[in-house]
Tab-separated table of C-alpha atoms and ligand atoms in Angstrom:
chain	number	residue	atom	x	y	z
A	1	MET	CA	14.528	-13.368	37.509
A	2	LEU	CA	12.700	-12.344	34.363
A	3	SER	CA	13.399	-14.581	31.403
A	4	MET	CA	12.412	-14.591	27.754
A	5	LYS	CA	10.607	-17.888	28.319
A	6	ASP	CA	8.153	-16.358	30.803
A	7	SER	CA	4.660	-15.676	29.562
A	8	PHE	CA	4.150	-12.074	28.566
A	9	ILE	CA	0.955	-10.262	27.717
A	10	LYS	CA	0.651	-7.848	24.807
A	11	ILE	CA	0.603	-4.235	25.928
A	12	LYS	CA	-2.861	-3.704	24.481
A	13	GLU	CA	-4.191	-6.162	27.079
A	14	VAL	CA	-2.862	-4.112	30.010
A	15	PRO	CA	-6.167	-2.235	30.601
A	16	THR	CA	-7.904	-5.568	31.228
A	17	LYS	CA	-5.453	-6.474	34.015
A	18	VAL	CA	-6.014	-3.726	36.574
A	19	GLY	CA	-4.998	-4.933	40.048
A	20	GLN	CA	-2.995	-7.834	38.666
A	21	GLU	CA	0.689	-8.554	38.227
A	22	VAL	CA	1.710	-8.767	34.565
A	23	LYS	CA	4.830	-9.230	32.487
A	24	ILE	CA	5.382	-7.290	29.303
A	25	ARG	CA	8.269	-6.946	26.896
A	26	GLY	CA	9.173	-4.354	24.330
A	27	TRP	CA	11.224	-1.260	23.726
A	28	ILE	CA	11.488	2.004	25.597
A	29	TYR	CA	9.500	4.553	23.690
A	30	ARG	CA	10.078	7.475	26.026
A	31	GLU	CA	11.896	7.898	29.309
A	32	ARG	CA	12.159	10.485	32.047
A	33	LYS	CA	14.174	10.056	35.216
A	34	THR	CA	14.027	11.989	38.458
A	35	LYS	CA	16.049	11.459	41.601
A	36	ASN	CA	13.770	8.777	42.983
A	37	TYR	CA	11.697	7.649	40.005
A	38	ALA	CA	12.041	6.558	36.416
A	39	PHE	CA	9.052	6.879	34.098
A	40	ILE	CA	9.447	4.764	31.026
A	41	VAL	CA	6.868	4.297	28.338
A	42	VAL	CA	7.264	0.850	26.819
A	43	ARG	CA	5.986	-0.097	23.389
A	44	ASP	CA	5.458	-3.423	21.717
A	45	SER	CA	3.774	-4.185	18.401
A	46	SER	CA	0.375	-3.752	20.024
A	47	GLY	CA	0.666	-0.409	21.838
A	48	ILE	CA	2.337	1.610	24.574
A	49	VAL	CA	2.088	1.770	28.355
A	50	GLN	CA	3.724	3.887	31.015
A	51	CYS	CA	5.836	2.038	33.574
A	52	VAL	CA	6.900	3.625	36.815
A	53	LEU	CA	10.029	2.544	38.670
A	54	ASP	CA	10.442	3.599	42.269
A	55	LYS	CA	14.062	3.709	43.431
A	56	SER	CA	13.128	2.146	46.766
A	57	SER	CA	11.983	-1.048	44.990
A	58	PHE	CA	15.436	-1.750	43.570
A	59	SER	CA	18.906	-2.474	44.876
A	60	GLN	CA	21.443	0.306	44.617
A	61	GLU	CA	23.227	-1.554	41.823
A	62	LYS	CA	20.025	-2.132	39.827
A	63	TRP	CA	18.992	1.480	40.202
A	64	GLU	CA	22.377	2.585	38.815
A	65	GLU	CA	21.859	0.277	35.837
A	66	ILE	CA	18.356	1.645	35.233
A	67	LYS	CA	19.626	5.228	35.355
A	68	LYS	CA	22.466	4.418	32.979
A	69	ASP	CA	20.869	2.023	30.487
A	70	ALA	CA	17.095	2.515	30.377
A	71	ASP	CA	17.446	4.624	27.232
A	72	VAL	CA	15.065	5.193	24.373
A	73	GLU	CA	14.748	2.023	22.251
A	74	ALA	CA	16.522	-0.225	24.750
A	75	SER	CA	14.692	-3.561	24.834
A	76	VAL	CA	13.253	-4.620	28.173
A	77	LEU	CA	11.357	-7.277	30.079
A	78	VAL	CA	9.152	-5.768	32.758
A	79	LYS	CA	7.116	-7.173	35.645
A	80	GLY	CA	4.716	-5.130	37.743
A	81	ASN	CA	1.228	-4.317	38.939
A	82	VAL	CA	-1.315	-2.624	36.721
A	83	ILE	CA	-3.174	0.380	38.071
A	84	LYS	CA	-5.484	2.958	36.591
A	85	GLN	CA	-3.631	6.229	36.214
A	86	GLU	CA	-5.375	9.180	34.627
A	87	LYS	CA	-2.130	11.066	34.101
A	88	ALA	CA	-0.505	8.249	32.112
A	89	PRO	CA	-0.659	8.470	28.289
A	90	THR	CA	-3.108	5.569	27.954
A	91	GLY	CA	-4.848	5.929	31.336
A	92	PHE	CA	-3.048	2.896	32.814
A	93	GLU	CA	0.311	2.361	34.403
A	94	ILE	CA	2.524	-0.515	35.491
A	95	GLN	CA	4.214	-0.174	38.866
A	96	VAL	CA	7.399	-2.036	38.181
A	97	SER	CA	8.815	-4.577	40.590
A	98	GLU	CA	11.359	-6.093	38.236
A	99	ILE	CA	13.014	-4.998	34.996
A	100	LYS	CA	15.595	-6.616	32.758
A	101	ILE	CA	17.379	-4.590	30.122
A	102	VAL	CA	17.942	-7.043	27.282
A	103	GLY	CA	19.546	-4.845	24.614
A	104	LYS	CA	21.015	-1.427	25.369
A	105	SER	CA	20.432	1.504	23.052
A	106	PRO	CA	22.945	4.245	23.736
A	107	MET	CA	22.161	7.483	21.870
A	108	PHE	CA	19.306	6.351	19.617
A	109	PRO	CA	19.735	8.689	16.641
A	110	ILE	CA	16.078	9.622	16.176
A	111	THR	CA	15.031	12.515	18.379
A	112	LYS	CA	12.413	15.200	17.947
A	113	ASP	CA	12.407	17.691	15.057
A	114	LEU	CA	14.672	15.925	12.612
A	115	SER	CA	14.648	16.635	8.896
A	116	ARG	CA	12.673	14.428	6.573
A	117	ASP	CA	15.906	13.524	4.774
A	118	PHE	CA	17.575	12.328	7.941
A	119	ILE	CA	14.537	10.288	8.882
A	120	ASP	CA	14.633	8.645	5.456
A	121	ASP	CA	18.343	7.873	5.934
A	122	VAL	CA	17.550	6.011	9.156
A	123	ARG	CA	14.438	4.394	7.809
A	124	HIS	CA	15.433	1.059	9.346
A	125	LEU	CA	15.052	2.734	12.766
A	126	TRP	CA	12.149	5.027	11.861
A	127	ILE	CA	9.928	2.030	11.085
A	128	ARG	CA	9.728	1.605	14.884
A	129	SER	CA	7.797	4.872	15.138
A	130	ARG	CA	4.133	4.741	16.036
A	131	LYS	CA	3.276	6.237	12.659
A	132	MET	CA	5.116	3.581	10.674
A	133	THR	CA	3.985	0.777	12.980
A	134	SER	CA	0.382	1.824	12.348
A	135	VAL	CA	0.878	2.110	8.589
A	136	LEU	CA	2.507	-1.320	8.441
A	137	LYS	CA	-0.417	-2.832	10.329
A	138	VAL	CA	-2.908	-1.271	7.916
A	139	ARG	CA	-0.770	-2.567	5.070
A	140	SER	CA	-0.912	-6.082	6.498
A	141	THR	CA	-4.717	-5.881	6.621
A	142	VAL	CA	-4.807	-4.623	3.023
A	143	PHE	CA	-2.785	-7.615	1.775
A	144	GLN	CA	-4.986	-9.983	3.741
A	145	ALA	CA	-8.188	-8.344	2.497
A	146	ILE	CA	-7.096	-8.527	-1.137
A	147	ARG	CA	-6.454	-12.243	-0.757
A	148	GLU	CA	-9.755	-12.750	1.072
A	149	TYR	CA	-11.692	-11.040	-1.686
A	150	PHE	CA	-10.187	-12.967	-4.570
A	151	LEU	CA	-10.094	-16.359	-2.846
A	152	SER	CA	-13.729	-15.991	-1.773
A	153	GLU	CA	-14.625	-15.256	-5.399
A	154	GLY	CA	-12.991	-18.451	-6.660
A	155	PHE	CA	-9.746	-16.961	-7.993
A	156	TYR	CA	-6.454	-18.867	-7.876
A	157	GLU	CA	-3.345	-17.098	-6.620
A	158	THR	CA	-0.785	-17.318	-9.425
A	159	GLN	CA	2.724	-15.980	-10.012
A	160	SER	CA	4.433	-14.674	-13.110
A	161	PRO	CA	8.068	-13.888	-13.946
A	162	ILE	CA	9.684	-10.727	-12.642
A	163	ILE	CA	12.374	-10.879	-15.344
A	164	GLN	CA	10.652	-10.321	-18.652
A	165	ALA	CA	11.590	-9.897	-22.296
A	166	THR	CA	9.278	-7.001	-23.230
A	167	GLN	CA	7.454	-3.956	-22.016
A	168	CYS	CA	3.720	-3.897	-21.354
A	169	GLU	CA	3.100	-0.420	-19.933
A	170	GLY	CA	5.389	1.672	-22.108
A	171	GLY	CA	9.110	1.455	-22.811
A	172	SER	CA	10.007	4.672	-21.019
A	173	THR	CA	9.562	3.239	-17.526
A	174	LEU	CA	11.408	-0.056	-18.041
A	175	PHE	CA	14.252	-1.085	-15.779
A	176	GLU	CA	16.879	-3.007	-17.706
A	177	VAL	CA	18.452	-6.114	-16.258
A	178	LYS	CA	21.677	-7.661	-17.470
A	179	TYR	CA	20.545	-11.237	-17.956
A	180	PHE	CA	23.633	-13.298	-18.751
A	181	ASP	CA	24.561	-11.857	-22.153
A	182	LYS	CA	21.074	-10.545	-22.908
A	183	LYS	CA	19.084	-7.468	-21.998
A	184	MET	CA	15.870	-8.144	-20.103
A	185	TYR	CA	13.536	-6.021	-17.985
A	186	LEU	CA	11.953	-5.995	-14.536
A	187	ALA	CA	8.201	-6.620	-14.641
A	188	GLN	CA	5.936	-3.600	-14.971
A	189	THR	CA	2.973	-5.937	-14.587
A	190	TRP	CA	2.150	-9.621	-14.587
A	191	GLN	CA	-0.462	-9.070	-17.244
A	192	LEU	CA	0.943	-10.630	-20.411
A	193	HIS	CA	1.730	-13.916	-18.683
A	194	ALA	CA	-1.522	-13.765	-16.721
A	195	GLU	CA	-3.458	-13.576	-19.971
A	196	ALA	CA	-1.878	-16.910	-20.904
A	197	VAL	CA	-2.620	-18.542	-17.528
A	198	ILE	CA	-6.375	-17.813	-17.563
A	199	PHE	CA	-6.673	-20.497	-20.246
A	200	ALA	CA	-5.782	-22.960	-17.487
A	201	LEU	CA	-7.224	-21.431	-14.318
A	202	GLU	CA	-9.817	-18.953	-15.676
A	203	LYS	CA	-9.797	-16.614	-12.680
A	204	ILE	CA	-6.451	-15.642	-11.204
A	205	PHE	CA	-4.827	-12.975	-9.057
A	206	CYS	CA	-1.444	-12.081	-7.646
A	207	ILE	CA	0.182	-9.630	-5.280
A	208	ALA	CA	3.732	-9.040	-6.449
A	209	PRO	CA	6.268	-6.276	-6.898
A	210	SER	CA	6.137	-4.243	-10.093
A	211	PHE	CA	8.870	-1.913	-11.257
A	212	ARG	CA	8.654	1.434	-12.982
A	213	ALA	CA	11.603	3.653	-13.784
A	214	GLU	CA	9.515	6.736	-13.051
A	215	ARG	CA	11.579	9.845	-13.530
A	216	SER	CA	8.882	12.034	-12.015
A	217	LYS	CA	9.266	12.898	-8.348
A	218	THR	CA	5.658	12.854	-7.240
A	219	SER	CA	3.998	11.853	-4.008
A	220	ARG	CA	2.355	8.862	-5.748
A	221	HIS	CA	5.125	7.122	-7.644
A	222	LEU	CA	7.518	4.480	-6.447
A	223	ALA	CA	10.120	2.724	-8.573
A	224	GLU	CA	9.212	-0.563	-6.880
A	225	TYR	CA	5.650	-1.048	-5.753
A	226	TRP	CA	3.362	-3.919	-4.826
A	227	HIS	CA	0.796	-4.641	-7.446
A	228	ALA	CA	-2.435	-6.553	-6.833
A	229	GLU	CA	-3.607	-7.816	-10.204
A	230	MET	CA	-6.445	-9.969	-11.453
A	231	GLU	CA	-7.296	-11.522	-14.781
A	232	ALA	CA	-10.475	-13.416	-15.593
A	233	ALA	CA	-11.706	-15.334	-18.607
A	234	TRP	CA	-15.340	-14.831	-19.640
A	235	GLU	CA	-15.634	-11.520	-17.790
A	236	ASP	CA	-16.442	-8.322	-19.633
A	237	PHE	CA	-15.983	-4.627	-19.058
A	238	GLU	CA	-18.988	-4.289	-16.785
A	239	ASP	CA	-18.025	-7.315	-14.691
A	240	LEU	CA	-14.604	-5.721	-14.311
A	241	GLN	CA	-15.973	-2.452	-12.947
A	242	ASN	CA	-18.069	-4.387	-10.459
A	243	ARG	CA	-15.026	-6.380	-9.351
A	244	ALA	CA	-12.897	-3.271	-8.853
A	245	GLU	CA	-15.621	-1.669	-6.788
A	246	ALA	CA	-16.184	-4.824	-4.716
A	247	LEU	CA	-12.459	-5.258	-4.062
A	248	VAL	CA	-11.945	-1.670	-2.918
A	249	LYS	CA	-15.053	-1.838	-0.724
A	250	HIS	CA	-13.853	-5.058	0.881
A	251	VAL	CA	-10.393	-3.662	1.593
A	252	VAL	CA	-11.801	-0.461	3.123
A	253	LYS	CA	-14.294	-2.422	5.190
A	254	ARG	CA	-11.620	-4.710	6.627
A	255	VAL	CA	-9.309	-1.808	7.450
A	256	LEU	CA	-12.126	0.013	9.242
A	257	GLU	CA	-12.889	-3.164	11.192
A	258	LYS	CA	-9.341	-4.153	12.072
A	259	ASN	CA	-7.313	-0.937	12.212
A	260	LYS	CA	-9.428	1.606	14.038
A	261	GLU	CA	-6.693	2.339	16.565
A	262	ASP	CA	-4.027	2.599	13.903
A	263	LEU	CA	-6.098	5.083	11.932
A	264	GLU	CA	-6.522	7.022	15.141
A	265	VAL	CA	-2.753	7.114	15.756
A	266	LEU	CA	-2.403	8.393	12.185
A	267	GLY	CA	-5.001	11.081	12.811
A	268	ARG	CA	-7.123	9.746	9.959
A	269	ASP	CA	-10.669	11.076	9.763
A	270	ILE	CA	-12.541	7.815	9.253
A	271	SER	CA	-15.820	9.542	8.474
A	272	LYS	CA	-14.222	10.159	5.059
A	273	LEU	CA	-13.906	6.421	4.464
A	274	LYS	CA	-17.387	5.363	5.505
A	275	PRO	CA	-19.199	6.485	2.326
A	276	VAL	CA	-16.848	4.250	0.342
A	277	ILE	CA	-18.390	1.125	1.811
A	278	GLU	CA	-21.915	2.493	2.034
A	279	LYS	CA	-22.493	4.136	-1.346
A	280	PRO	CA	-22.054	3.016	-4.937
A	281	PHE	CA	-18.989	4.416	-6.709
A	282	VAL	CA	-19.475	7.099	-9.328
A	283	ARG	CA	-19.064	5.880	-12.904
A	284	MET	CA	-18.545	8.243	-15.809
A	285	THR	CA	-16.978	8.238	-19.237
A	286	TYR	CA	-13.892	10.216	-20.166
A	287	ASP	CA	-16.199	12.471	-22.197
A	288	ASP	CA	-18.370	13.087	-19.115
A	289	ALA	CA	-15.247	13.890	-17.142
A	290	LEU	CA	-14.138	16.515	-19.678
A	291	LYS	CA	-17.574	18.070	-19.605
A	292	ILE	CA	-17.664	18.240	-15.808
A	293	LEU	CA	-14.176	19.740	-15.725
A	294	LYS	CA	-15.310	22.412	-18.167
A	295	ASP	CA	-18.658	23.152	-16.490
A	296	LYS	CA	-17.538	23.130	-12.865
A	297	PHE	CA	-13.933	24.300	-13.039
A	298	ASN	CA	-13.618	25.927	-16.436
A	299	PHE	CA	-10.810	23.481	-17.286
A	300	GLU	CA	-10.422	23.014	-21.013
A	301	VAL	CA	-8.965	19.532	-21.591
A	302	PRO	CA	-8.507	18.877	-25.325
A	303	TRP	CA	-10.103	15.560	-26.317
A	304	GLY	CA	-7.392	12.925	-26.535
A	305	LYS	CA	-5.234	14.277	-23.706
A	306	ASP	CA	-4.807	12.243	-20.553
A	307	LEU	CA	-6.151	13.765	-17.342
A	308	ARG	CA	-3.419	15.486	-15.381
A	309	THR	CA	-3.081	15.232	-11.601
A	310	ILE	CA	-4.751	18.601	-11.051
A	311	GLU	CA	-7.694	17.596	-13.228
A	312	GLU	CA	-8.118	14.274	-11.458
A	313	GLU	CA	-7.983	16.103	-8.144
A	314	LYS	CA	-10.697	18.555	-9.156
A	315	LEU	CA	-12.879	15.762	-10.444
A	316	VAL	CA	-12.667	13.631	-7.288
A	317	SER	CA	-13.214	16.688	-5.084
A	318	LEU	CA	-16.855	16.590	-6.212
A	319	TYR	CA	-17.526	13.176	-4.641
A	320	ASP	CA	-16.983	11.257	-1.415
A	321	VAL	CA	-16.530	7.899	-3.157
A	322	PRO	CA	-14.056	6.708	-5.817
A	323	ILE	CA	-14.799	7.473	-9.462
A	324	ILE	CA	-14.523	4.946	-12.261
A	325	VAL	CA	-13.623	6.858	-15.430
A	326	THR	CA	-14.255	4.738	-18.537
A	327	HIS	CA	-13.791	4.900	-22.322
A	328	TYR	CA	-10.509	6.783	-22.598
A	329	PRO	CA	-9.141	7.673	-26.034
A	330	LYS	CA	-7.216	4.788	-27.544
A	331	GLU	CA	-4.000	6.769	-28.085
A	332	ILE	CA	-3.396	7.402	-24.408
A	333	LYS	CA	-3.996	3.839	-23.278
A	334	ALA	CA	-2.021	0.599	-23.480
A	335	PHE	CA	-2.048	-1.534	-26.627
A	336	TYR	CA	-3.959	-4.428	-25.070
A	337	MET	CA	-7.136	-2.517	-24.178
A	338	LYS	CA	-10.155	-3.575	-26.199
A	339	GLU	CA	-11.429	-1.143	-28.772
A	340	ASP	CA	-15.019	-0.164	-28.016
A	341	PRO	CA	-17.154	-1.901	-30.681
A	342	LYS	CA	-19.465	1.138	-30.603
A	343	ASN	CA	-16.716	3.714	-30.986
A	344	PRO	CA	-13.280	2.724	-32.324
A	345	LYS	CA	-11.712	5.915	-30.968
A	346	VAL	CA	-12.035	4.792	-27.360
A	347	VAL	CA	-11.197	1.678	-25.361
A	348	LEU	CA	-13.071	-0.446	-22.849
A	349	GLY	CA	-10.681	0.524	-20.104
A	350	PHE	CA	-11.043	2.485	-16.898
A	351	ASP	CA	-9.067	4.193	-14.187
A	352	LEU	CA	-10.464	4.082	-10.685
A	353	LEU	CA	-9.642	7.379	-8.976
A	354	ALA	CA	-9.506	7.542	-5.190
A	355	PRO	CA	-11.178	10.330	-3.206
A	356	GLU	CA	-9.305	13.173	-1.484
A	357	GLY	CA	-6.865	13.688	-4.320
A	358	ASN	CA	-5.243	10.279	-4.054
A	359	GLY	CA	-5.169	9.633	-7.775
A	360	GLU	CA	-5.385	6.436	-9.764
A	361	LEU	CA	-5.793	3.342	-7.621
A	362	ILE	CA	-6.652	0.894	-10.364
A	363	GLY	CA	-5.908	0.644	-14.080
A	364	ALA	CA	-8.178	-1.804	-15.900
A	365	SER	CA	-9.522	-3.044	-19.194
A	366	GLU	CA	-11.303	-5.675	-21.130
A	367	ARG	CA	-8.602	-7.123	-23.395
A	368	GLU	CA	-8.416	-6.832	-27.160
A	369	THR	CA	-8.943	-10.288	-28.643
A	370	ASP	CA	-8.624	-9.350	-32.328
A	371	LEU	CA	-5.154	-10.529	-33.354
A	372	GLU	CA	-4.744	-8.058	-36.222
A	373	LYS	CA	-5.828	-5.099	-34.110
A	374	LEU	CA	-3.387	-6.108	-31.389
A	375	LYS	CA	-0.498	-6.310	-33.851
A	376	GLN	CA	-1.474	-2.968	-35.346
A	377	ARG	CA	-1.584	-1.306	-31.923
A	378	LEU	CA	1.847	-2.689	-31.065
A	379	ILE	CA	3.266	-1.310	-34.310
A	380	GLU	CA	1.638	2.083	-33.683
A	381	GLN	CA	3.340	2.173	-30.296
A	382	GLY	CA	6.720	1.450	-31.845
A	383	GLU	CA	6.877	-2.212	-30.807
A	384	ASP	CA	7.816	-5.234	-32.887
A	385	PRO	CA	4.954	-7.789	-32.771
A	386	ASP	CA	7.472	-10.606	-33.296
A	387	GLN	CA	8.738	-9.949	-29.769
A	388	TYR	CA	5.260	-10.738	-28.445
A	389	GLY	CA	4.892	-14.199	-29.979
A	390	PHE	CA	3.805	-16.021	-26.838
A	391	TYR	CA	1.269	-13.332	-26.047
A	392	LEU	CA	-0.234	-13.277	-29.511
A	393	ASP	CA	-0.604	-17.076	-29.338
A	394	THR	CA	-3.239	-16.519	-26.630
A	395	ARG	CA	-5.431	-15.042	-29.394
A	396	LYS	CA	-4.772	-17.926	-31.766
A	397	TYR	CA	-5.773	-20.935	-29.695
A	398	GLY	CA	-9.212	-20.776	-28.146
A	399	SER	CA	-9.304	-17.021	-27.536
A	400	VAL	CA	-11.984	-15.873	-25.067
A	401	PRO	CA	-13.335	-12.522	-23.917
A	402	HIS	CA	-11.413	-11.599	-20.810
A	403	SER	CA	-10.604	-8.681	-18.551
A	404	GLY	CA	-8.246	-7.656	-15.805
A	405	PHE	CA	-6.900	-4.884	-13.645
A	406	GLY	CA	-4.035	-3.840	-11.434
A	407	MET	CA	-4.227	-1.973	-8.137
A	408	GLY	CA	-1.252	-0.216	-6.575
A	409	VAL	CA	-1.127	-1.485	-2.995
A	410	GLU	CA	0.847	1.510	-1.704
A	411	ARG	CA	-1.657	3.828	-3.385
A	412	ILE	CA	-4.530	2.325	-1.419
A	413	VAL	CA	-2.485	2.286	1.808
A	414	LYS	CA	-1.565	5.943	1.272
A	415	TRP	CA	-5.196	6.854	0.796
A	416	LEU	CA	-6.550	4.811	3.718
A	417	CYS	CA	-3.871	6.078	6.103
A	418	GLY	CA	-4.173	9.652	4.860
A	419	LEU	CA	-0.434	9.884	4.096
A	420	ASP	CA	1.152	12.865	2.343
A	421	HIS	CA	3.613	10.704	0.450
A	422	ILE	CA	3.477	7.190	-0.963
A	423	LYS	CA	6.943	6.383	0.384
A	424	ASP	CA	5.444	6.048	3.862
A	425	ALA	CA	3.101	3.328	2.640
A	426	ILE	CA	5.996	0.852	2.428
A	427	ALA	CA	8.742	-0.002	4.917
A	428	PHE	CA	11.692	0.528	2.586
A	429	PRO	CA	10.709	2.741	-0.338
A	430	ARG	CA	12.452	2.809	-3.674
A	431	THR	CA	12.227	6.071	-5.575
A	432	MET	CA	14.510	7.833	-8.000
A	433	VAL	CA	16.354	9.474	-5.122
A	434	ARG	CA	15.873	6.886	-2.376
A	435	TYR	CA	17.282	3.337	-2.584
A	436	TYR	CA	18.968	2.875	0.809
A	437	PRO	CA	18.323	1.372	3.321
B	501	4AD	O1	-2.332	1.537	-14.734
B	501	4AD	P1	-1.214	0.557	-14.702
B	501	4AD	O2	0.053	0.933	-15.371
B	501	4AD	O3	-1.822	-0.774	-15.288
B	501	4AD	C1	-1.165	-1.937	-15.459
B	501	4AD	O4	-0.010	-2.158	-15.131
B	501	4AD	C2	-2.023	-3.044	-15.971
B	501	4AD	N1	-1.147	-4.004	-16.679
B	501	4AD	C3	-2.752	-3.687	-14.821
B	501	4AD	C4	-3.589	-4.837	-15.272
B	501	4AD	O5	-4.546	-4.630	-15.988
B	501	4AD	N2	-3.268	-6.036	-14.845
B	501	4AD	O6	-0.874	0.222	-13.187
B	501	4AD	C5	-1.870	-0.288	-12.341
B	501	4AD	C6	-1.845	0.417	-11.011
B	501	4AD	C7	-2.111	1.912	-11.079
B	501	4AD	O7	-3.479	2.171	-11.137
B	501	4AD	C8	-1.480	2.404	-9.796
B	501	4AD	O8	-2.343	2.195	-8.702
B	501	4AD	C9	-0.293	1.482	-9.633
B	501	4AD	O9	-0.544	0.339	-10.433
B	501	4AD	N3	0.935	2.116	-10.082
B	501	4AD	C10	1.882	2.585	-9.253
B	501	4AD	N4	1.954	2.628	-7.915
B	501	4AD	C11	3.058	3.181	-7.366
B	501	4AD	N5	4.092	3.673	-8.074
B	501	4AD	C12	4.062	3.651	-9.427
B	501	4AD	N6	5.093	4.107	-10.116
B	501	4AD	C13	2.920	3.095	-10.072
B	501	4AD	N7	2.567	2.889	-11.363
B	501	4AD	C14	1.366	2.303	-11.339
B	502	MG	MG1	-2.804	3.422	-15.392
């Protein structure tokens, strides 16, 4: 009798076991039954394999059970011999001698050709799909690669509060939280607290959720997203660009190494990702970007306006690597970005734009250290500097040049997996219209 305590191989190992008896466990991905045979494709976290059940190998009672209960998404333990089988989906097949149906699955609600809305309603079941399984594996590699990069560079992993007293990235996207009898907000970023912690640890990073009450329904915005952020004392604007480039390269490299099959399942053309690890990223100023947009596309962007999605898309269409756009006008960037000592109209900040129209992956800057300038910028943006007391203290006691950035994890997953919408880069997305399950 098959039991959970037996030793099972992962389905991806099946091709190495031709001629041998194996045990696998998983869920029925597809099933087709004829009078004398049942063909079931079983999946586990590692892959799929076709299993063939011949009526003559089972008792009458067992065969009745198989016919009745071997439904899509039923969980099963299976024992059988592995053979090569050209006609099977993966080229291999298990000829089943024993099967145990562990959990039945009558009428699994996901069938072919369902609407996107319905699929989002049953997200908790849709995550079992091969598409989502592959995305979630890529996502796991991305988290691991981010940690690898920062830890190997001597950064400490550090946390900051999710419930915060002020904005950092603009009041319009704040989520309010009723905090006892006070009003607080969900974190848009770890940055303000991180800038205090670098005085202890110098080089720090985190991967944590950030929250933005984005009212725009775009394919790149989530209300809750995972944010990989770094902050480093003694690092300047150029160091920061190098770090962003090195981090993205490392993540892409690891995904190409570890997730080849997943990218294949997703139909991702990996030749598009190779230049990213092989070639230097393009770096240009905001002024350069405006000029290129004018010369190549006849787009007239007035100086001082932020680049719109369409303009970013045109710009990145010219290159096969990400672009680092630097020196944006002060007015369109956050209060903490350092004013360029050579030109007070622009800041030492950059956006890193992903290829293939995937938009901003990273927002970054050297930080303003001049206390008076910081206060002035807060006032200009309608904020009360008194609310930022702890933050301003970081400029009063041993202030140092420092820099940091934030990378949207779902943005990079979306790009690497070639997804149409960012909501598929996370298991349970939160958007303006989607908050269940
Ligand atoms: O450019 P942002 O707003 O920068 C900051 O939050 C800085 N405080 C980061 C820092 O310097 N520590 O956000 C950083 C990145 C963006 O480039 C984008 O990739 C992602 O966060 N992001 C979002 N991802 C998904 N949904 C949203 N609504 C996002 N908003 C920003
Ligand atoms: Mg930004």
